[in-house]
Every structure is written in structure tokens, then in C-alpha cells.
mmCIF file of C-alpha atoms and ligand atoms in Angstrom:
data_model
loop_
_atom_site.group_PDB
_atom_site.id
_atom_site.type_symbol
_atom_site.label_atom_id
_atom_site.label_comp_id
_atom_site.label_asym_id
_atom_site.label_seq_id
_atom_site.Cartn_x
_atom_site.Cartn_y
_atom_site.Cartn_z
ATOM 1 C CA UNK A 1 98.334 89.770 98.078
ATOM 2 C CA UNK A 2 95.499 92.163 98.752
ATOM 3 C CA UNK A 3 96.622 95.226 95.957
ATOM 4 C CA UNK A 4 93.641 98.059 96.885
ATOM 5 C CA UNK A 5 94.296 99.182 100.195
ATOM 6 C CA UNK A 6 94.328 102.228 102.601
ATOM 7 C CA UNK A 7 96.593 103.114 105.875
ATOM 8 C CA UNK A 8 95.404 104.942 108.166
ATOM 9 C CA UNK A 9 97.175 106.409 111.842
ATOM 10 C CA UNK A 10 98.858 109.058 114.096
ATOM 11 C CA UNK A 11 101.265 111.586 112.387
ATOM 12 C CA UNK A 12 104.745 109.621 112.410
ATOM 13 C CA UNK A 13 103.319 105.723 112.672
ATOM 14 C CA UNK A 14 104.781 104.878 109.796
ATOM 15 C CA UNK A 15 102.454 105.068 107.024
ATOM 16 C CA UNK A 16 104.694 106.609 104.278
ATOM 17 C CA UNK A 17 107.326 104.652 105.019
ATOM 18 C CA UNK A 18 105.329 100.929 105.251
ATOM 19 C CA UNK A 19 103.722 102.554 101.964
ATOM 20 C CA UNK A 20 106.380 103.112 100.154
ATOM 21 C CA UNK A 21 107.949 99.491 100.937
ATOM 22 C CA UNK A 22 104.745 97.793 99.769
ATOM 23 C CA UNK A 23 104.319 99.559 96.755
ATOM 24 C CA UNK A 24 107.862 99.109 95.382
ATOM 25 C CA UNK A 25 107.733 95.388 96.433
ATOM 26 C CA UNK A 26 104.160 94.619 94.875
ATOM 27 C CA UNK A 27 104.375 97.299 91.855
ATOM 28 C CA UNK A 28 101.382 99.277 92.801
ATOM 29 C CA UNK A 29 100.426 103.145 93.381
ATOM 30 C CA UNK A 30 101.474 104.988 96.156
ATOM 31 C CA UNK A 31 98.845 107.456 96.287
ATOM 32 C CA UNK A 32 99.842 110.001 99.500
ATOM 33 C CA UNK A 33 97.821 112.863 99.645
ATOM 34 C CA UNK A 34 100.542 114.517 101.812
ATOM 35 C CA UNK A 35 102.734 114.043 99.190
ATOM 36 C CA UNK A 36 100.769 114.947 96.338
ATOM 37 C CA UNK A 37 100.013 118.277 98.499
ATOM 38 C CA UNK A 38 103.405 118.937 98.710
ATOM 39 C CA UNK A 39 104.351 118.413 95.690
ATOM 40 C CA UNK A 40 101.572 121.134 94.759
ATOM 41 C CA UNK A 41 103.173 123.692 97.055
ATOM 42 C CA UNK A 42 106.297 123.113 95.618
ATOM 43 C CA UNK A 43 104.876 123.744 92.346
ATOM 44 C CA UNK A 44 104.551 127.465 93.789
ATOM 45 C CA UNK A 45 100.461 127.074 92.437
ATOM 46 C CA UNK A 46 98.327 129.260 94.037
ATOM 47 C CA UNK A 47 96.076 126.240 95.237
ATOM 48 C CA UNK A 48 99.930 124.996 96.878
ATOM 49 C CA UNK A 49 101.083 128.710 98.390
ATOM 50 C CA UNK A 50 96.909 128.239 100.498
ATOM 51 C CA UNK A 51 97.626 124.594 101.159
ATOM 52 C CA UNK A 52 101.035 125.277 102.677
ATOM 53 C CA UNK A 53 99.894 127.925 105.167
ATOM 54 C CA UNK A 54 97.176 124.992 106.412
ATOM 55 C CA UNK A 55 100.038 122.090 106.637
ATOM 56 C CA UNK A 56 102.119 124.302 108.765
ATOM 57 C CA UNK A 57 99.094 124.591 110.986
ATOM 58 C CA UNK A 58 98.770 120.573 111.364
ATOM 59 C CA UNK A 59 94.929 121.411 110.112
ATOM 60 C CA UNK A 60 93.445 119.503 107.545
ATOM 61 C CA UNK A 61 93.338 121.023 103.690
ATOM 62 C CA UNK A 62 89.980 121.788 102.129
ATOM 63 C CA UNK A 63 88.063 117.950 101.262
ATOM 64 C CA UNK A 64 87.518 119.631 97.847
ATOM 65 C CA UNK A 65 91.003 120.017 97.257
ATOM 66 C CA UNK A 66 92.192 116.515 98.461
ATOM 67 C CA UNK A 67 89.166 115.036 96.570
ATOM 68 C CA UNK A 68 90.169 116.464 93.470
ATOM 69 C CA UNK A 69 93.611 114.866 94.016
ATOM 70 C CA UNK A 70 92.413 111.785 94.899
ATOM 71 C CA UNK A 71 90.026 110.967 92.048
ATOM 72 C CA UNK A 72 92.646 111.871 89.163
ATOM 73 C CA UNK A 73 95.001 109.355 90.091
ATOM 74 C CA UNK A 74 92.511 106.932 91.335
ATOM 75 C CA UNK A 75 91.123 106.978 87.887
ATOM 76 C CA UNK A 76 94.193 106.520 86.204
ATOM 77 C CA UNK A 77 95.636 103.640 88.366
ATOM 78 C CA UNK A 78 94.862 100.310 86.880
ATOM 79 C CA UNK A 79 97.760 98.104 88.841
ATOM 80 C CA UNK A 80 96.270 98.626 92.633
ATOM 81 C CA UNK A 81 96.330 101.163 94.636
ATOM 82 C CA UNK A 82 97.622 102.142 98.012
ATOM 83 C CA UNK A 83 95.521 105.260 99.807
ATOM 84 C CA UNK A 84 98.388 106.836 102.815
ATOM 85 C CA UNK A 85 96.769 109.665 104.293
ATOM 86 C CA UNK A 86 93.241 109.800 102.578
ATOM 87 C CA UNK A 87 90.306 109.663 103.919
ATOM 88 C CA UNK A 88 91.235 112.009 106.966
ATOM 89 C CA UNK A 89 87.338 112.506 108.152
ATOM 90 C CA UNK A 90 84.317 111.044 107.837
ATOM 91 C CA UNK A 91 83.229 113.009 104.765
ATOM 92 C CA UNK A 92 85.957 112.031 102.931
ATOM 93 C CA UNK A 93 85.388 108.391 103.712
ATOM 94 C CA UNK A 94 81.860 108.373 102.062
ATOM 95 C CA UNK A 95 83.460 110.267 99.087
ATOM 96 C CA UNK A 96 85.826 107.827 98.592
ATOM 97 C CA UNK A 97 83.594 104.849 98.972
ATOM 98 C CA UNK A 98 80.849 106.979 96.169
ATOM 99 C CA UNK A 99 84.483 106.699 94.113
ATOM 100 C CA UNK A 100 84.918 103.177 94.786
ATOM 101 C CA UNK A 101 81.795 102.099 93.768
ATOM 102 C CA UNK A 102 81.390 104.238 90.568
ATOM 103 C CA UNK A 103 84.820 103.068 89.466
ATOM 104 C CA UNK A 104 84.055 99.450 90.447
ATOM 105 C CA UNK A 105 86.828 99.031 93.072
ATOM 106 C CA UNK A 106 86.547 97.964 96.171
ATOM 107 C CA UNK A 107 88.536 98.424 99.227
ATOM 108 C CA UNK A 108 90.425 95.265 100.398
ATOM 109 C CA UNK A 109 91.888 95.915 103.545
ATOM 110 C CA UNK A 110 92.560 99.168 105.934
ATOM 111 C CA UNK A 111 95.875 98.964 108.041
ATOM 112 C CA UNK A 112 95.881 100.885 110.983
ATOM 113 C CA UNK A 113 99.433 101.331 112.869
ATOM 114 C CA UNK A 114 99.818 102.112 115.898
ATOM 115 C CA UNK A 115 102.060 103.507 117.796
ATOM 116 C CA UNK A 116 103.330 105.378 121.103
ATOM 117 C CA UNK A 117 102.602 108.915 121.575
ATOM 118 C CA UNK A 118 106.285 109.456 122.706
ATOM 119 C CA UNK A 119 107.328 107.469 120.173
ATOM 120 C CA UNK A 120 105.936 109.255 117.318
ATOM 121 C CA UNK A 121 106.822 112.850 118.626
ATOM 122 C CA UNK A 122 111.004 111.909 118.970
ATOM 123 C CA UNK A 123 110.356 110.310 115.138
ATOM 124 C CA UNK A 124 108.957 113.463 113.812
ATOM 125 C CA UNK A 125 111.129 116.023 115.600
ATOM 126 C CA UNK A 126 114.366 113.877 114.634
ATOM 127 C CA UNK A 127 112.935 114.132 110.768
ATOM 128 C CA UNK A 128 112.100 117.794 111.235
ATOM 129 C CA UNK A 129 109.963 118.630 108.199
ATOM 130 C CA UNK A 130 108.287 121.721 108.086
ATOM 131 C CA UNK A 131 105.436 120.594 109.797
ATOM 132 C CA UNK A 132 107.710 118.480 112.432
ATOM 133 C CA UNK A 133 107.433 120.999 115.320
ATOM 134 C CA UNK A 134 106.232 120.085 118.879
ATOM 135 C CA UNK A 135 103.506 122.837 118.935
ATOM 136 C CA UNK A 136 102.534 121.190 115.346
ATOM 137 C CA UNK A 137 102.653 118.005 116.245
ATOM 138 C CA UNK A 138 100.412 117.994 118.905
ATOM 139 C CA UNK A 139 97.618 120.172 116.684
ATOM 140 C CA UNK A 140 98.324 117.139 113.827
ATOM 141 C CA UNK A 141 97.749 114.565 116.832
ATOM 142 C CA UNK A 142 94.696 116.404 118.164
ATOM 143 C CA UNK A 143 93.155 116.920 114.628
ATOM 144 C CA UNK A 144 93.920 112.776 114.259
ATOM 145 C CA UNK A 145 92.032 111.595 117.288
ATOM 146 C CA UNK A 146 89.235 114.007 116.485
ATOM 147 C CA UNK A 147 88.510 113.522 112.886
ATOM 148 C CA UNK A 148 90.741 110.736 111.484
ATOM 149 C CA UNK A 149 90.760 108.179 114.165
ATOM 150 C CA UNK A 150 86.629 107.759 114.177
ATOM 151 C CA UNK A 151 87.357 106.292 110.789
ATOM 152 C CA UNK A 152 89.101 103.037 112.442
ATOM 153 C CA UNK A 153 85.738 101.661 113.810
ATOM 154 C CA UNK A 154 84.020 102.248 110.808
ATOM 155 C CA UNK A 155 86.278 100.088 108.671
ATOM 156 C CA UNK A 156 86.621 97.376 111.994
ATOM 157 C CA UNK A 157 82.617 97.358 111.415
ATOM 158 C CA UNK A 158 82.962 96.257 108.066
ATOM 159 C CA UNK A 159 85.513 93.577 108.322
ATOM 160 C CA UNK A 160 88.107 95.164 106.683
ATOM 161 C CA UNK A 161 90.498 96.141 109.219
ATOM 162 C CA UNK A 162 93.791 95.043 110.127
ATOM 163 C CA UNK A 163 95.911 96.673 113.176
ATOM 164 C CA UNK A 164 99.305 96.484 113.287
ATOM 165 C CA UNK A 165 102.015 97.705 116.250
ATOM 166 C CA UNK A 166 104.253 100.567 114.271
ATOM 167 C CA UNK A 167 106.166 100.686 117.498
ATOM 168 C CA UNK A 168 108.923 98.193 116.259
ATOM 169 C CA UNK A 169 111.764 98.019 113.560
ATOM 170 C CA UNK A 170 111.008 99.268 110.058
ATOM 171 C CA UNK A 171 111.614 95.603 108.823
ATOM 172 C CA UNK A 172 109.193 93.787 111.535
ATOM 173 C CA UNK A 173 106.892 96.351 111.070
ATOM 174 C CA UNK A 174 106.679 95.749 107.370
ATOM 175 C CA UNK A 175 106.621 91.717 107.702
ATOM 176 C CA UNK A 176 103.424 92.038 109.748
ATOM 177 C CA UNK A 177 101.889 94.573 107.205
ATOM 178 C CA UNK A 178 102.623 91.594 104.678
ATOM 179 C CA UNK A 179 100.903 88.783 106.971
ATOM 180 C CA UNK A 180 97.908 91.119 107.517
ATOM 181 C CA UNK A 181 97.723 91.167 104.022
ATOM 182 C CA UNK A 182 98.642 87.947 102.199
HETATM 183 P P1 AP5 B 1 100.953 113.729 105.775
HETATM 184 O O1 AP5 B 1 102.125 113.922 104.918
HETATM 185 O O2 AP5 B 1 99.997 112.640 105.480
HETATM 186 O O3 AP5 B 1 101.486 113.661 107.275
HETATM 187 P P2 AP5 B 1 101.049 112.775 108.538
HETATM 188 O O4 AP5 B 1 99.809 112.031 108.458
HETATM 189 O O5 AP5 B 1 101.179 113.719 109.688
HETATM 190 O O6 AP5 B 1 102.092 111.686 108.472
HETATM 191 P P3 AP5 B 1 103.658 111.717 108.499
HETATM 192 O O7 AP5 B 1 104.215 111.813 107.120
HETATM 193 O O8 AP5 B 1 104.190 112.717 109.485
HETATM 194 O O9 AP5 B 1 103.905 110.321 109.181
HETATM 195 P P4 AP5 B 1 103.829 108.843 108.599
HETATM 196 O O10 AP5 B 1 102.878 108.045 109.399
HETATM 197 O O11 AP5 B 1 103.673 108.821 107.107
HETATM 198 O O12 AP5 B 1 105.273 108.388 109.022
HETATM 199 P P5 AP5 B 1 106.601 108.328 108.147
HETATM 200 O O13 AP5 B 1 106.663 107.028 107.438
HETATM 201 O O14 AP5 B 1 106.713 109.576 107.324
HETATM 202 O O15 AP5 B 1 100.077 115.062 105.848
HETATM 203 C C1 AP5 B 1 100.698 116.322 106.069
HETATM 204 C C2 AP5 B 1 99.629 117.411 106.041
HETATM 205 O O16 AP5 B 1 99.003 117.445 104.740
HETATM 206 C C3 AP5 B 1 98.457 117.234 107.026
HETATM 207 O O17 AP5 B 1 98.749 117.739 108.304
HETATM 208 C C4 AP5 B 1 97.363 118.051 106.317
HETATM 209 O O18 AP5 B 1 97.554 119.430 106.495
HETATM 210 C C5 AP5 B 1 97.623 117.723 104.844
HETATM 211 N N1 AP5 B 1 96.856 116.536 104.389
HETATM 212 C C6 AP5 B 1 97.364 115.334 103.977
HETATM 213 N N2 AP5 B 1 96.361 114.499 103.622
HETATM 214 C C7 AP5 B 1 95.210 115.179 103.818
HETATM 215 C C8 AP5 B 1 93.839 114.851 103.648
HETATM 216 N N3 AP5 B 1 93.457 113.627 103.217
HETATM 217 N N4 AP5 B 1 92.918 115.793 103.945
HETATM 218 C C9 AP5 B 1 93.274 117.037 104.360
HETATM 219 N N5 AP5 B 1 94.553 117.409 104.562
HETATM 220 C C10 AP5 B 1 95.523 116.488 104.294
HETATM 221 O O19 AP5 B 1 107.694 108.311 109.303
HETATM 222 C C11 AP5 B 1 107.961 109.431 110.100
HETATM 223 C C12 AP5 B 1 109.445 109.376 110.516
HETATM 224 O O20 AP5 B 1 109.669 108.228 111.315
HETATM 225 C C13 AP5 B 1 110.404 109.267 109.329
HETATM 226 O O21 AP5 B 1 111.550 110.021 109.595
HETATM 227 C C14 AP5 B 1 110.730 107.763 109.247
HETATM 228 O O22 AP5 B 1 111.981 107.518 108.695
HETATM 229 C C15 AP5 B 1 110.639 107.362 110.714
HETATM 230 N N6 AP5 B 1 110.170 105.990 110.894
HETATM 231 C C16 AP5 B 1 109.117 105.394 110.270
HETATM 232 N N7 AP5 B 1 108.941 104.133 110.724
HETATM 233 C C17 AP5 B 1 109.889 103.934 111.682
HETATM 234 C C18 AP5 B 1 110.225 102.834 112.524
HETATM 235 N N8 AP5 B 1 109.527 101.683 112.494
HETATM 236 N N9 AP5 B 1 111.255 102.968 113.384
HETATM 237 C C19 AP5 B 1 111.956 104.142 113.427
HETATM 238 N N10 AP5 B 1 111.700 105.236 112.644
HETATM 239 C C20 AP5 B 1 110.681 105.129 111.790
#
């Protein structure tokens, strides 16, 4: 099973969810920079209290800032990784691949779920996180297609990605992540 890996889609595809399944099953890091960011504005830091004010927004945080995240607990993983929500834009993809190579890691495989636009809005606004608002929502979906989404022919041009429907059951859903990958 591939065990350094990166999910990318739409706000509400899945990714956290298919993450979190994977990494419990084959004992490697969930590394989710929405989650790490939250966890930072829980914290009540002043680096969380300016991150929370751009979450709510559905605009990206600073690269510096996610970066900084990133490469800590890249560095310390030694059991595989799994990147949900990082790289977000095309800078961040070259600093992650400057990461990859200096720490001798490659990537293995991207997944890249898809899923229904109506889909993923009735998800979100049924979870109804902070951030799970329709006038949210749509910035997070705009800022996706804009600045994430480029990211998914860059990866198909190396070989490296695998796309997946994230419009079915949780369980089929994760079966398919697992014959992408094995
Ligand atoms: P982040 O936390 O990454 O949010 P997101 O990308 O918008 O993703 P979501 O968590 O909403 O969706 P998901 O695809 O993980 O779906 P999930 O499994 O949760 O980022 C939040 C914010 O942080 C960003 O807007 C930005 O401000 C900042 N940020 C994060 N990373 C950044 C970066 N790299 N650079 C800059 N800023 C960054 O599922 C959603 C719901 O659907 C759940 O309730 C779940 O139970 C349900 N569900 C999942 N799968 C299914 C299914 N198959 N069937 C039915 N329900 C399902």
C-alpha cells in the first residue's frame, strides 16, 4: 500500500473523512492543515485568533503560516504520511515538492475526489461548522476552482494521480481509495 500520499478536492468531498479511515487502517499520519489550523485557533494564539477571522471568510491562510505547519510534522513523521488539505495553490505545491526532495520523500500518489456541487453544499450545511455557511461555502468553492483545482493537472502530468467519485457511501468510497492505492 502506497503510505506518502496527498488528497486533494472541493470543500465537503470527503477528504477528512477518507483520511482519517486510511490512516487508522494503515497506521500512518494524518497531517490536515485544516485541522492543525484549528487546533491553533483553539489554542487562543495570536497566529490562531488572525487565522480564524480568514477561515470564516472561506479564504486561504497565509502560505507562510501553513508552510510552517507543514514542515514540522513532515519532519517528524517517519511511518508515512497523508497530506488532506495541503498544497492549496500552486506555490505551495513547489514548496512542498523543495520539502520532499530535501527530506528524501517522494510523493506516491494524489487522490482527487470528486463530487457534486449539490452534493457537497447539503453535506456541509447538515455538518454546520463554523465555516459551513452557504455564503461561505460558495467563497471556499470559488477559492477551490481558482487556486486549488489547477493543482489536479499538474499531478495527472506526472503520473501520479488517481480520481475517485466521493459521490457514493462512505464505505464504497473508501474501498476505491484502497484499489487506487494498493
Ligand atoms: P479544511 O478543514 O481543509 O476544509 P475544506 O477543504 O473546506 O474541507 P472540509 O473539511 O469542509 O471537507 P472534506 O473534504 O474534508 O470533507 P469531510 O470529510 O470533512 O480547511 C478549512 C479552512 O482552513 C480553509 O477554508 C482555509 O481557510 C484554511 N486552510 C486549510 N488548509 C489550508 C492551506 N493549505 N492553505 C491555506 N489555508 C488553508 O466531510 C464533510 C461532511 O460530509 C462531514 O459531515 C462528513 O461526515 C460528510 N461526509 C463525508 N463523506 C461522506 C459520504 N461519502 N457520504 C455522506 N456524507 C459524507
Amino acid at each position: 500500500m502506497k503510505k506518502k500520499l496527498l488528497f486533494i478536492g472541493p470543500p465537503g468531498a470527503g477528504k477528512g473523512t477518507q483520511a482519517n479511515l486510511f490512516c487508522k487502517k494503515y497506521g500512518i499520519d494524518h497531517l490536515s492543515t485544516g485541522d492543525l489550523l484549528r487546533d491553533e485557533v483553539s489554542s487562543g494564539s495570536v497566529l490562531g485568533i488572525k487565522a480564524a477571522e480568514t477561515m470564516n471568510q472561506g479564504e486561504l491562510v497565509s502560505d507562510e503560516l501553513v508552510l510552517s505547519i507543514v514542515e514540522g510534522r513532515l519532519l517528524n513523521s517517519n511511518k508515512g504520511w497523508l497530506l488532506d488539505g495541503f498544497p492549496r495553490n500552486v506555490n505551495q505545491a513547489n514548496s512542498l515538492k523543495h520539502l520532499l526532495e530535501k527530506i528524501n520523500q517522494p510523493l506516491e500518489a494524489v487522490i482527487s475526489i470528486k463530487i457534486a456541487d449539490d452534493y457537497l453544499i447539503k453535506r456541509l450545511l447538515a455538518r454546520g461548522r463554523e465555516d459551513d455557511n452557504e455564503e461561505v461555502i460558495v467563497n471556499r468553492l470559488k477559492i477551490y476552482r481558482y487556486k486549488t483545482s489547477p493543482l489536479i493537472d499538474l499531478y495527472s502530468k506526472q503520473g501520479i494521480l488517481k480520481e475517485i467519485d466521493g459521490n457514493d457511501d462512505i464505505d464504497v468510497v473508501f474501498s476505491c481509495i484502497e484499489k487506487a492505492l494498493g
